[in-house]
Coordinates of C-alpha atoms and ligand atoms in Angstrom, one line a residue:
X166 CA 42.7 20.6 163.2
X167 CA 44.1 23.2 165.6
X168 CA 44.2 26.8 164.5
X169 CA 47.8 28.0 164.5
X170 CA 49.3 31.4 164.4
X171 CA 52.9 32.3 163.4
X172 CA 53.5 35.6 165.3
X173 CA 56.0 38.4 165.4
X174 CA 58.0 37.6 162.2
X175 CA 58.8 39.4 159.0
X176 CA 56.7 37.7 156.3
X177 CA 57.8 37.7 152.7
X178 CA 54.6 37.7 150.7
X179 CA 54.3 38.5 147.0
X180 CA 53.9 42.2 147.7
X181 CA 57.2 42.1 149.5
X182 CA 58.4 41.9 153.2
X183 CA 56.0 43.0 155.9
X184 CA 55.4 42.7 159.6
X185 CA 52.4 40.4 159.9
X186 CA 51.1 37.3 161.5
X187 CA 49.9 34.2 159.7
X188 CA 46.8 32.3 160.7
X189 CA 46.8 28.6 159.6
X190 CA 43.9 26.2 159.6
X191 CA 43.6 22.7 157.9
X192 CA 47.1 23.0 156.5
X193 CA 46.3 26.2 154.6
X194 CA 47.2 29.8 155.1
X195 CA 43.8 31.2 156.2
X196 CA 44.9 34.8 156.5
X197 CA 47.8 37.2 156.7
X198 CA 46.8 39.5 159.6
X199 CA 48.0 42.5 161.5
X200 CA 50.4 41.5 164.3
X201 CA 48.4 40.2 167.2
X202 CA 45.1 39.7 165.4
X203 CA 43.1 36.5 165.1
X204 CA 42.2 34.0 167.8
X205 CA 44.0 30.6 167.6
X206 CA 44.7 27.4 169.7
X207 CA 48.4 27.5 169.3
X208 CA 51.1 30.0 168.5
X209 CA 54.7 29.9 167.2
X210 CA 56.7 32.9 168.2
X211 CA 58.8 34.1 165.3
X212 CA 59.9 37.4 166.7
X213 CA 63.0 38.6 164.9
X214 CA 62.8 35.9 162.3
X215 CA 61.9 35.7 158.6
X216 CA 58.8 33.8 157.6
X217 CA 59.2 32.6 154.0
X218 CA 57.5 30.2 151.7
X219 CA 59.1 26.8 152.0
X220 CA 61.7 25.9 149.3
X221 CA 60.6 24.2 146.1
X222 CA 63.5 22.1 144.6
X223 CA 62.6 20.9 141.1
X224 CA 65.8 19.0 140.4
X225 CA 66.6 16.0 142.5
X226 CA 67.7 12.4 141.7
X227 CA 66.8 10.1 144.5
X228 CA 67.2 6.4 144.4
X229 CA 68.3 6.6 140.8
X230 CA 70.9 5.2 138.5
X231 CA 73.7 7.6 137.5
X232 CA 76.2 6.1 135.2
X233 CA 77.9 3.2 137.0
X234 CA 76.5 4.4 140.3
X235 CA 73.1 4.7 142.0
X236 CA 72.2 7.7 144.1
X237 CA 72.4 7.0 147.8
X238 CA 69.4 8.9 149.1
X239 CA 66.1 7.1 149.1
X240 CA 63.0 9.2 148.9
X241 CA 62.8 8.8 152.7
X242 CA 66.3 10.0 153.5
X243 CA 66.4 12.6 150.7
X244 CA 63.2 14.3 151.6
X245 CA 64.1 14.3 155.3
X246 CA 67.3 16.1 154.3
X247 CA 65.3 18.5 152.1
X248 CA 62.9 19.2 155.0
X249 CA 65.7 19.8 157.5
X250 CA 67.2 22.2 155.0
X251 CA 64.1 24.3 154.4
X252 CA 62.6 22.7 151.3
X253 CA 58.9 21.7 151.5
X254 CA 58.3 20.4 147.9
X255 CA 60.6 18.3 145.7
X256 CA 60.1 17.4 142.0
X257 CA 62.3 14.4 141.5
X258 CA 63.4 12.9 138.2
X259 CA 61.9 9.5 137.4
X260 CA 64.4 7.6 135.2
X261 CA 62.9 5.5 132.3
X262 CA 64.2 2.0 132.1
X263 CA 65.1 0.5 128.7
X264 CA 61.9 -0.6 127.0
X265 CA 59.7 0.9 129.7
X266 CA 56.6 2.9 128.6
X267 CA 56.0 6.3 130.2
X268 CA 52.8 5.2 131.9
X269 CA 54.6 2.2 133.4
X270 CA 57.4 4.5 134.5
X271 CA 54.9 6.9 136.1
X272 CA 53.3 4.0 138.0
X273 CA 56.6 2.6 139.1
X274 CA 57.8 6.0 140.4
X275 CA 54.5 6.8 142.1
X276 CA 54.6 3.5 144.0
X277 CA 58.2 4.1 144.9
X278 CA 57.6 7.6 146.4
X279 CA 54.2 6.9 148.0
X280 CA 54.3 6.8 151.8
X281 CA 58.1 7.5 151.8
X282 CA 58.3 11.3 151.5
X283 CA 58.7 13.7 154.4
X284 CA 57.4 16.6 152.3
X285 CA 55.1 17.0 149.3
X286 CA 56.4 15.8 146.0
X287 CA 56.0 15.2 142.3
X288 CA 58.3 14.0 139.6
X289 CA 59.3 14.6 136.0
X290 CA 59.3 11.6 133.6
X291 CA 62.5 11.1 131.7
X292 CA 62.2 10.3 128.0
X293 CA 65.3 8.2 127.1
X294 CA 64.1 4.9 125.6
X295 CA 62.2 5.7 122.5
X296 CA 59.2 3.7 121.2
X297 CA 56.3 4.3 118.8
X298 CA 53.6 6.3 120.6
X299 CA 55.9 7.7 123.3
X300 CA 54.8 11.3 122.6
X301 CA 51.1 10.2 122.8
X302 CA 51.9 8.8 126.2
X303 CA 53.3 12.2 127.3
X304 CA 49.7 13.5 127.0
X305 CA 48.5 10.6 129.2
X306 CA 51.0 11.6 131.9
X307 CA 50.0 15.3 131.7
X308 CA 46.4 14.2 132.2
X309 CA 47.5 12.4 135.4
X310 CA 49.2 15.5 136.7
X311 CA 52.7 14.7 135.7
X312 CA 53.1 17.7 133.5
X313 CA 56.9 17.8 132.8
X314 CA 59.5 15.6 131.2
X315 CA 63.3 15.3 131.0
X316 CA 65.6 14.7 128.1
X317 CA 69.4 14.4 127.7
X318 CA 71.5 15.8 124.9
X319 CA 74.5 14.0 126.4
X320 CA 75.4 10.5 127.5
X321 CA 75.3 8.8 124.1
X322 CA 74.5 5.1 124.2
X323 CA 72.8 5.6 127.6
X324 CA 70.1 8.2 127.9
X325 CA 70.9 10.7 125.1
X326 CA 68.2 11.4 122.5
X327 CA 68.9 12.7 119.1
X328 CA 67.7 16.1 117.6
X329 CA 64.8 14.5 115.7
X330 CA 63.5 13.0 118.9
X331 CA 64.1 16.3 120.7
X332 CA 62.0 17.9 118.0
X333 CA 59.2 15.4 118.6
X334 CA 59.3 15.8 122.4
X335 CA 59.1 19.6 122.1
X336 CA 56.3 19.3 119.5
X337 CA 54.4 17.2 122.1
X338 CA 55.2 19.8 124.7
X339 CA 53.6 22.5 122.5
X340 CA 50.5 20.2 122.1
X341 CA 50.1 19.3 125.8
X342 CA 51.5 22.5 127.4
X343 CA 54.0 20.4 129.2
X344 CA 57.5 21.7 130.2
X345 CA 60.5 19.7 129.0
X346 CA 63.6 19.8 131.2
X347 CA 66.6 19.7 128.9
X348 CA 70.1 18.6 129.8
X349 CA 71.9 20.7 127.2
X350 CA 75.4 19.5 126.5
X351 CA 76.8 18.3 123.2
X352 CA 77.3 14.7 124.1
X353 CA 79.0 13.7 120.8
X354 CA 81.7 16.4 121.1
X355 CA 82.3 15.7 124.8
X356 CA 82.8 12.0 124.2
X357 CA 85.5 12.8 121.6
X358 CA 87.3 15.3 123.9
X359 CA 87.2 12.9 126.8
X360 CA 88.6 10.0 124.8
X361 CA 91.4 12.2 123.6
X362 CA 92.3 13.3 127.1
X363 CA 92.4 9.7 128.3
X364 CA 94.5 8.6 125.3
X365 CA 97.0 11.3 126.4
X366 CA 97.1 9.7 129.9
X367 CA 94.9 12.4 131.4
X368 CA 92.8 10.1 133.5
X369 CA 92.5 11.9 136.9
X370 CA 89.2 13.4 138.0
X371 CA 90.4 17.0 137.3
X372 CA 90.1 16.2 133.5
X373 CA 86.3 16.2 133.9
X374 CA 86.5 20.0 133.5
X375 CA 88.4 20.2 130.2
X376 CA 86.3 17.4 128.8
X377 CA 83.2 19.6 129.0
X378 CA 84.1 23.2 127.9
X379 CA 81.4 25.8 128.4
X380 CA 80.9 26.0 124.7
X381 CA 79.7 22.4 124.6
X382 CA 76.9 23.6 126.9
X383 CA 76.2 26.8 125.0
X384 CA 76.1 25.1 121.6
X385 CA 73.5 22.6 122.9
X386 CA 71.5 25.4 124.6
X387 CA 71.3 27.3 121.3
X388 CA 70.3 24.1 119.4
X389 CA 67.7 23.2 121.9
X390 CA 66.2 26.7 121.9
X391 CA 66.1 26.8 118.1
X392 CA 64.3 23.4 118.0
X393 CA 61.9 24.7 120.7
X394 CA 61.3 27.7 118.6
X395 CA 60.5 25.5 115.6
X396 CA 57.9 23.6 117.6
X397 CA 56.4 26.1 119.9
X398 CA 57.3 23.9 122.9
X399 CA 58.2 24.9 126.5
X400 CA 61.9 24.3 127.2
X401 CA 63.4 24.3 130.7
X402 CA 67.1 24.4 130.7
X403 CA 68.6 22.6 133.7
X404 CA 71.9 23.3 135.4
X405 CA 73.2 26.3 133.4
X406 CA 76.9 26.7 134.3
X407 CA 78.5 28.7 131.5
X408 CA 78.4 32.4 130.7
X409 CA 78.2 31.7 127.0
X410 CA 74.8 30.0 127.5
X411 CA 73.2 33.1 128.9
X412 CA 73.5 35.0 125.6
X413 CA 71.6 32.3 123.8
X414 CA 68.9 32.3 126.4
X415 CA 68.6 36.1 126.3
X416 CA 68.3 36.1 122.5
X417 CA 65.7 33.3 122.6
X418 CA 63.6 35.2 125.1
X419 CA 63.7 38.2 122.9
X420 CA 62.4 36.1 120.1
X421 CA 59.5 35.0 122.3
X422 CA 60.6 31.4 123.1
X423 CA 59.0 30.6 126.4
X424 CA 62.2 29.3 128.0
X425 CA 62.8 29.0 131.7
X426 CA 66.4 28.5 132.8
X427 CA 67.9 27.2 136.0
X428 CA 71.3 27.2 137.6
X429 CA 72.3 25.3 140.7
X430 CA 73.7 26.2 144.1
X431 CA 77.2 24.9 143.3
X432 CA 77.7 26.9 140.1
X433 CA 76.9 30.1 142.0
X434 CA 79.1 29.4 145.0
X435 CA 82.1 27.4 143.9
X436 CA 84.6 27.8 141.1
X437 CA 86.8 25.7 139.0
X438 CA 89.7 25.9 141.4
X439 CA 88.1 22.9 143.1
X440 CA 89.6 20.8 140.2
X441 CA 93.2 22.1 140.8
X442 CA 94.7 18.9 142.1
X443 CA 95.8 15.5 140.8
X444 CA 94.2 13.9 143.9
X445 CA 91.3 11.5 143.5
X446 CA 89.4 13.4 146.1
X447 CA 88.6 15.9 143.3
X448 CA 86.0 13.3 142.3
X449 CA 83.6 14.9 144.8
X450 CA 83.2 17.7 142.3
X451 CA 82.7 15.4 139.3
X452 CA 79.2 16.6 138.7
X453 CA 77.8 17.6 135.3
X454 CA 78.2 20.1 133.9
X455 CA 81.5 20.9 135.7
X456 CA 81.9 23.9 137.9
X457 CA 83.2 26.8 135.8
X458 CA 85.4 29.9 136.3
X459 CA 84.9 32.9 138.7
X460 CA 83.8 34.9 135.6
X461 CA 81.1 32.3 134.8
X462 CA 80.0 32.4 138.4
X463 CA 79.7 36.2 138.3
X464 CA 77.8 36.0 135.0
X465 CA 75.4 33.5 136.6
X466 CA 74.7 35.9 139.5
X467 CA 74.1 38.6 136.8
X468 CA 71.7 36.2 135.1
X469 CA 69.8 35.8 138.3
X470 CA 69.6 39.6 138.8
X471 CA 68.3 40.3 135.3
X472 CA 65.9 37.4 135.1
X473 CA 67.7 35.4 132.4
X474 CA 67.9 32.7 135.1
X475 CA 64.9 32.4 137.4
X476 CA 65.4 29.2 139.4
X477 CA 68.2 27.7 141.5
X478 CA 67.9 24.0 142.1
X479 CA 70.2 21.6 143.9
X480 CA 70.6 18.9 141.2
X481 CA 70.8 16.7 144.3
X482 CA 72.5 13.5 142.9
X483 CA 74.3 12.0 145.9
X484 CA 77.0 9.4 145.2
X485 CA 79.5 8.3 147.7
X486 CA 83.2 8.8 147.2
X487 CA 83.9 5.4 148.7
X488 CA 82.4 2.6 146.8
X489 CA 80.9 4.6 143.9
X490 CA 83.0 7.6 142.7
X491 CA 86.1 5.4 143.2
X492 CA 84.9 3.2 140.3
X493 CA 86.6 5.9 138.2
X494 CA 90.0 5.7 140.0
X495 CA 91.8 4.8 136.8
X496 CA 89.6 6.8 134.3
X497 CA 87.6 9.9 135.1
X498 CA 85.0 8.8 132.5
X499 CA 83.9 6.0 134.8
X500 CA 83.2 8.3 137.8
X501 CA 79.4 8.5 138.3
X502 CA 78.5 12.1 137.8
X503 CA 76.6 14.1 140.5
X504 CA 76.8 15.7 143.9
X505 CA 74.6 16.2 146.9
X506 CA 72.9 19.5 147.9
X507 CA 69.1 19.2 148.6
X508 CA 69.8 19.9 152.3
X509 CA 72.0 22.9 151.7
X510 CA 70.5 24.8 148.7
X511 CA 68.3 27.2 150.7
X512 CA 70.8 28.2 153.4
X513 CA 73.8 28.4 151.1
X514 CA 71.9 30.7 148.8
X515 CA 70.6 32.8 151.7
X516 CA 74.1 33.2 153.0
X517 CA 75.9 33.8 149.7
X518 CA 73.0 35.7 148.1
X519 CA 71.1 37.7 150.6
X520 CA 73.7 38.0 153.4
X521 CA 76.4 39.0 150.8
X522 CA 74.1 41.5 149.2
X523 CA 74.1 39.9 145.8
X524 CA 70.3 39.6 145.8
X525 CA 67.4 40.9 147.7
X526 CA 65.4 38.8 150.2
X527 CA 62.5 39.0 147.7
X528 CA 64.6 37.7 144.8
X529 CA 65.9 34.9 147.0
X530 CA 62.3 33.8 147.7
X531 CA 61.5 33.9 144.0
X532 CA 64.5 31.8 142.9
X533 CA 64.2 29.1 145.6
X534 CA 60.4 28.9 145.8
X535 CA 58.0 31.0 143.8
X536 CA 59.5 30.6 140.3
X537 CA 60.1 26.8 140.5
X538 CA 56.5 26.5 141.7
X539 CA 55.3 28.6 138.8
X540 CA 57.4 26.9 136.1
X541 CA 56.1 23.4 137.1
X542 CA 52.4 23.9 137.7
X543 CA 52.5 24.1 141.5
X544 CA 51.7 27.7 142.0
X545 CA 49.8 29.2 144.0
X546 CA 49.4 26.0 146.0
X547 CA 53.1 26.1 146.6
X548 CA 55.8 28.8 146.4
X549 CA 54.0 31.7 148.0
X550 CA 52.6 33.0 151.2
X551 CA 49.0 33.9 150.3
X552 CA 45.5 33.3 151.5
X553 CA 44.5 29.8 150.5
X554 CA 48.0 28.5 149.7
X555 CA 49.4 25.5 151.5
X556 CA 51.0 26.5 154.8
X557 CA 54.5 25.4 153.7
X558 CA 56.8 27.7 155.6
X559 CA 60.4 28.3 156.3
X560 CA 61.1 30.3 159.5
X561 CA 64.7 31.5 159.2
X562 CA 66.9 33.4 161.7
X563 CA 68.9 35.9 159.5
X564 CA 71.3 36.5 162.4
X565 CA 72.0 32.9 163.3
X566 CA 75.0 30.9 161.9
X567 CA 75.1 27.4 160.5
X568 CA 78.2 25.2 160.2
X569 CA 78.2 22.7 157.3
X570 CA 79.7 19.3 157.8
X571 CA 79.0 15.9 156.2
X572 CA 79.2 14.4 159.7
X573 CA 76.1 16.3 160.8
X574 CA 73.9 16.0 157.7
X575 CA 70.8 14.1 156.9
X576 CA 71.9 13.5 153.3
X577 CA 73.0 9.9 153.0
X578 CA 76.3 10.5 151.4
X579 CA 79.9 10.6 152.6
X580 CA 80.8 14.2 151.8
X581 CA 79.4 17.7 151.4
X582 CA 80.3 20.2 148.7
X583 CA 80.5 23.1 151.2
X584 CA 82.4 21.2 154.0
X585 CA 83.6 23.5 156.7
X586 CA 81.6 26.6 155.5
X587 CA 80.1 28.8 158.1
X588 CA 76.9 30.1 156.8
X589 CA 75.0 33.3 157.8
X590 CA 71.5 32.3 158.7
X591 CA 69.9 29.4 160.6
X592 CA 66.8 27.5 160.0
X593 CA 64.5 27.8 163.0
X594 CA 61.4 25.8 161.8
X595 CA 60.0 24.2 158.7
X596 CA 56.3 23.6 158.3
X597 CA 54.6 21.4 155.7
X598 CA 50.9 22.1 155.4
X599 CA 50.9 23.5 158.9
X600 CA 52.8 20.6 160.4
X601 CA 56.3 21.3 161.9
X602 CA 58.6 18.9 160.1
X603 CA 62.0 20.5 161.2
X604 CA 62.9 22.4 164.2
X605 CA 66.4 23.9 165.2
X606 CA 68.1 21.8 162.5
X607 CA 66.4 18.5 163.5
X608 CA 63.9 16.7 161.3
X609 CA 60.9 16.1 163.5
X610 CA 58.1 15.4 161.0
X611 CA 55.6 12.5 161.0
X612 CA 56.7 9.6 158.8
X613 CA 55.2 9.5 155.4
X614 CA 53.6 13.0 155.7
X615 CA 54.4 14.0 152.1
X616 CA 51.7 13.8 149.5
X617 CA 51.8 13.5 145.7
X618 CA 50.8 16.9 144.2
X619 CA 49.2 16.6 140.7
X620 CA 50.6 19.5 138.6
X621 CA 49.0 21.7 136.0
X622 CA 50.4 22.0 132.5
X623 CA 52.1 25.3 131.9
X624 CA 49.7 26.1 129.1
X625 CA 46.6 24.2 128.1
Ligands
DUC813 N1 72.8 15.5 134.9 C1 72.0 15.9 135.8 O1 71.0 16.6 135.5 N2 72.2 15.6 137.1 C2 73.2 14.8 137.6 C3 74.2 14.3 136.6 C4 73.9 14.8 135.2 O2 74.7 14.5 134.3
ZN814 ZN1 70.4 16.4 137.5

């Protein structure tokens, strides 16, 4: 393979930002050198640009059922969108079918993703259809490099598991060193509140918000963390949206619970005013948990700054307004929950985080790349610019501008949560294992370039 140099940029390595060149060979970062050093066959000029580790998005739902809908991005379209938006690894959620064993699920999802993905990938296995021996099968998946799982504490009668099952999954997590992604919301309480709202004639999409108060999240967070503490398991809290949840996370960390917590791009950048209309168009924001108040949003940024939250994912769950969300026209409970964002996560966070001086450039790299790689057994292959790591790179122009519009996106969905936003920052190039997969906003990668990455257990 050709020897490639990335020259003239500001590299964000683990020690911080520095003026340096990168030498790449065989898809790996061979060396970080003084500007101008090293002889190569090809060069990419990155003068005036930032050279960052490619994004790692550990929360996507591609080609998956979601309530009465089915997400509209395949692994092909969704990973192209990810690549165009600066992400070089995705860890998708594999949904367990009723009666399906975990090894059968792993085989099915491996076959589905193989040869389709534009960038490197893995997946978490969802545990939602209980059977004798399911926790033993968790160990089999960990041995095969699928070292994380997903459970739901909401959506009763569909994917929700009960507390006894959660205890068993977290006990298995302790045994196998595997991380368990937990959708923490009190499903029983939410169902009662939602039914009450509908019985009062409150059926419009805006009632998705009052049906799921922040305390229904915080209660489930607390319960999940206590159950994790009882077992010694490794909890990962997905999509934290409420200020009240953060106190429970802080206290659990003080007690030594090895919890890692995530929030998502939309909770940091939008607020509940998006629900302030009786219009059905509000359905675009019917994602779960709902987007909270400005105070919650400020607290989430505070959580990022103090380390309570260490990862920002997209929760990419694309569902079209026309033909899918409109199933809930007469009853918000029937709107399939989820919104798109894998293509926008990196740049929206750069613009709202770094350019607005909410976080440093180094913290930005940690939350979009390094910490997700660490939490899910991908580090140091992914998530860092270091000698020997994969040459997965995002070259970003901090002074460029990017307009967001659904009409110009790769995501296969009929809207965008940040429609009309003008972002500070522009993606110049994205490289996956040394191969340019996106350039000037266009996906240019070779078809099927992405490889399955076996992941280590967090502790074994
Ligand atoms: N939960 C998720 O994690 N993603 C999309 C929808 C949901 O309810
Ligand atoms: Zn999700």
